[in-house]
Amino acid sequence: METWGDQDYIGLTGIELFGADGNLIQLPEDAVSGPSLNDLENCSGDYRTPDKLTTGCNITTDDIQMWLCPFYSGGSHVLTITLSQATEITAIKIYNYNKTPEDTYRGVKTLKINLDGKPLCGGQTVHLRRAPGTTHYDFGQIVDLSEKGEWIDHDQ
């Protein structure tokens, strides 16, 4: 992952998965795991943890509803989504970090998507738009994983 320019932090506001029928896949609170600010030596109890990514509160500027972790250039910043059963996923909708217009530089600029350790999107890097830092419209970005859509990202 790469940020939009912030040298210290990287974050997202939400993640949604869609099934073969085009419907939203309901994810339990503990479906997403990964690093958080609580991994820092002198930090504990920070609320911006990976479980916030599946609450469904995605069009917000309230960072209580967001995930944030330390960013290390060249480091590995991996989020893992664990499903309880085999599920066909045809799209992922990603809401970038949206606290304020200035803080949107903490958002994810590029990422790679893997499924069971195998690269999706043709192994290509997915580029995400910067969030607006406002709640005036749905700023989520869809990454189409269906065979028909291949790996092209779509605006909604």
mmCIF file of N, CA, C and O in Angstrom, residues 91-94 109 111 113 121 124-129 140-145 149-156:
data_model
loop_
_atom_site.group_PDB
_atom_site.id
_atom_site.type_symbol
_atom_site.label_atom_id
_atom_site.label_comp_id
_atom_site.label_asym_id
_atom_site.label_seq_id
_atom_site.Cartn_x
_atom_site.Cartn_y
_atom_site.Cartn_z
ATOM 1 N N ALA A 91 -17.055 -8.024 -6.491
ATOM 2 C CA ALA A 91 -16.623 -6.628 -6.421
ATOM 3 C C ALA A 91 -16.289 -6.253 -4.979
ATOM 4 O O ALA A 91 -16.827 -6.835 -4.033
ATOM 5 N N ILE A 92 -15.398 -5.290 -4.866
ATOM 6 C CA ILE A 92 -15.052 -4.697 -3.575
ATOM 7 C C ILE A 92 -15.269 -3.194 -3.719
ATOM 8 O O ILE A 92 -14.821 -2.586 -4.697
ATOM 9 N N LYS A 93 -15.966 -2.613 -2.751
ATOM 10 C CA LYS A 93 -16.137 -1.155 -2.741
ATOM 11 C C LYS A 93 -15.307 -0.620 -1.580
ATOM 12 O O LYS A 93 -15.461 -1.049 -0.443
ATOM 13 N N ILE A 94 -14.418 0.299 -1.909
ATOM 14 C CA ILE A 94 -13.484 0.827 -0.920
ATOM 15 C C ILE A 94 -13.754 2.315 -0.715
ATOM 16 O O ILE A 94 -13.851 3.084 -1.678
ATOM 17 N N LYS A 109 -3.437 5.180 -1.725
ATOM 18 C CA LYS A 109 -3.328 5.559 -3.137
ATOM 19 C C LYS A 109 -3.247 4.317 -4.011
ATOM 20 O O LYS A 109 -3.863 4.253 -5.063
ATOM 21 N N LEU A 111 -2.868 -0.217 -3.972
ATOM 22 C CA LEU A 111 -2.901 -1.459 -3.208
ATOM 23 C C LEU A 111 -2.923 -2.641 -4.172
ATOM 24 O O LEU A 111 -3.140 -2.484 -5.360
ATOM 25 N N ILE A 113 -4.588 -6.696 -4.382
ATOM 26 C CA ILE A 113 -5.620 -7.545 -3.799
ATOM 27 C C ILE A 113 -5.276 -8.998 -4.061
ATOM 28 O O ILE A 113 -5.000 -9.377 -5.204
ATOM 29 N N CYS A 121 -6.893 -9.114 -9.937
ATOM 30 C CA CYS A 121 -6.701 -7.933 -10.794
ATOM 31 C C CYS A 121 -5.491 -8.123 -11.705
ATOM 32 O O CYS A 121 -4.772 -7.165 -12.001
ATOM 33 N N GLN A 124 -2.044 -6.714 -10.961
ATOM 34 C CA GLN A 124 -1.784 -5.290 -11.135
ATOM 35 C C GLN A 124 -2.056 -4.509 -9.852
ATOM 36 O O GLN A 124 -2.831 -4.933 -9.003
ATOM 37 N N THR A 125 -1.438 -3.356 -9.746
ATOM 38 C CA THR A 125 -1.695 -2.439 -8.648
ATOM 39 C C THR A 125 -3.015 -1.726 -8.914
ATOM 40 O O THR A 125 -3.270 -1.273 -10.023
ATOM 41 N N VAL A 126 -3.870 -1.649 -7.892
ATOM 42 C CA VAL A 126 -5.137 -0.933 -7.986
ATOM 43 C C VAL A 126 -4.902 0.482 -7.469
ATOM 44 O O VAL A 126 -4.307 0.680 -6.406
ATOM 45 N N HIS A 127 -5.351 1.465 -8.222
ATOM 46 C CA HIS A 127 -5.204 2.873 -7.843
ATOM 47 C C HIS A 127 -6.530 3.394 -7.310
ATOM 48 O O HIS A 127 -7.555 3.265 -7.972
ATOM 49 N N LEU A 128 -6.491 3.973 -6.127
ATOM 50 C CA LEU A 128 -7.690 4.526 -5.512
ATOM 51 C C LEU A 128 -7.664 6.049 -5.561
ATOM 52 O O LEU A 128 -6.604 6.664 -5.458
ATOM 53 N N ARG A 129 -8.857 6.631 -5.706
ATOM 54 C CA ARG A 129 -8.981 8.095 -5.654
ATOM 55 C C ARG A 129 -8.845 8.568 -4.207
ATOM 56 O O ARG A 129 -9.165 7.841 -3.272
ATOM 57 N N GLY A 140 -17.266 6.130 -2.442
ATOM 58 C CA GLY A 140 -16.727 4.779 -2.533
ATOM 59 C C GLY A 140 -16.322 4.443 -3.959
ATOM 60 O O GLY A 140 -16.924 4.917 -4.924
ATOM 61 N N GLN A 141 -15.297 3.625 -4.090
ATOM 62 C CA GLN A 141 -14.782 3.233 -5.398
ATOM 63 C C GLN A 141 -14.899 1.724 -5.532
ATOM 64 O O GLN A 141 -14.436 0.979 -4.682
ATOM 65 N N ILE A 142 -15.512 1.285 -6.631
ATOM 66 C CA ILE A 142 -15.737 -0.142 -6.854
ATOM 67 C C ILE A 142 -14.602 -0.735 -7.678
ATOM 68 O O ILE A 142 -14.235 -0.206 -8.730
ATOM 69 N N VAL A 143 -14.066 -1.840 -7.186
ATOM 70 C CA VAL A 143 -13.091 -2.625 -7.934
ATOM 71 C C VAL A 143 -13.825 -3.889 -8.363
ATOM 72 O O VAL A 143 -14.240 -4.695 -7.529
ATOM 73 N N ASP A 144 -14.045 -4.030 -9.682
ATOM 74 C CA ASP A 144 -14.806 -5.150 -10.236
ATOM 75 C C ASP A 144 -13.902 -6.367 -10.356
ATOM 76 O O ASP A 144 -12.883 -6.331 -11.040
ATOM 77 N N LEU A 145 -14.264 -7.451 -9.687
ATOM 78 C CA LEU A 145 -13.474 -8.680 -9.709
ATOM 79 C C LEU A 145 -14.115 -9.767 -10.563
ATOM 80 O O LEU A 145 -13.584 -10.868 -10.646
ATOM 81 N N GLY A 149 -15.870 -7.999 -15.855
ATOM 82 C CA GLY A 149 -15.265 -6.707 -15.582
ATOM 83 C C GLY A 149 -13.759 -6.776 -15.454
ATOM 84 O O GLY A 149 -13.098 -5.778 -15.379
ATOM 85 N N GLU A 150 -13.231 -7.990 -15.425
ATOM 86 C CA GLU A 150 -11.824 -8.229 -15.190
ATOM 87 C C GLU A 150 -11.380 -7.445 -13.964
ATOM 88 O O GLU A 150 -11.930 -7.631 -12.894
ATOM 89 N N TRP A 151 -10.442 -6.533 -14.087
ATOM 90 C CA TRP A 151 -9.957 -5.833 -12.892
ATOM 91 C C TRP A 151 -10.165 -4.328 -12.953
ATOM 92 O O TRP A 151 -9.640 -3.595 -12.153
ATOM 93 N N ILE A 152 -10.972 -3.891 -13.879
ATOM 94 C CA ILE A 152 -11.180 -2.457 -14.063
ATOM 95 C C ILE A 152 -11.967 -1.870 -12.892
ATOM 96 O O ILE A 152 -12.935 -2.453 -12.440
ATOM 97 N N ASP A 153 -11.533 -0.713 -12.391
ATOM 98 C CA ASP A 153 -12.309 -0.073 -11.330
ATOM 99 C C ASP A 153 -13.353 0.831 -11.974
ATOM 100 O O ASP A 153 -13.150 1.382 -13.037
ATOM 101 N N HIS A 154 -14.501 0.921 -11.326
ATOM 102 C CA HIS A 154 -15.639 1.675 -11.846
ATOM 103 C C HIS A 154 -16.073 2.729 -10.854
ATOM 104 O O HIS A 154 -16.056 2.503 -9.651
ATOM 105 N N ASP A 155 -16.507 3.851 -11.370
ATOM 106 C CA ASP A 155 -17.167 4.852 -10.525
ATOM 107 C C ASP A 155 -18.612 4.435 -10.398
ATOM 108 O O ASP A 155 -19.169 3.801 -11.276
ATOM 109 N N GLN A 156 -19.230 4.807 -9.305
ATOM 110 C CA GLN A 156 -20.668 4.523 -9.168
ATOM 111 C C GLN A 156 -21.428 5.795 -9.318
ATOM 112 O O GLN A 156 -21.031 6.835 -9.003
#
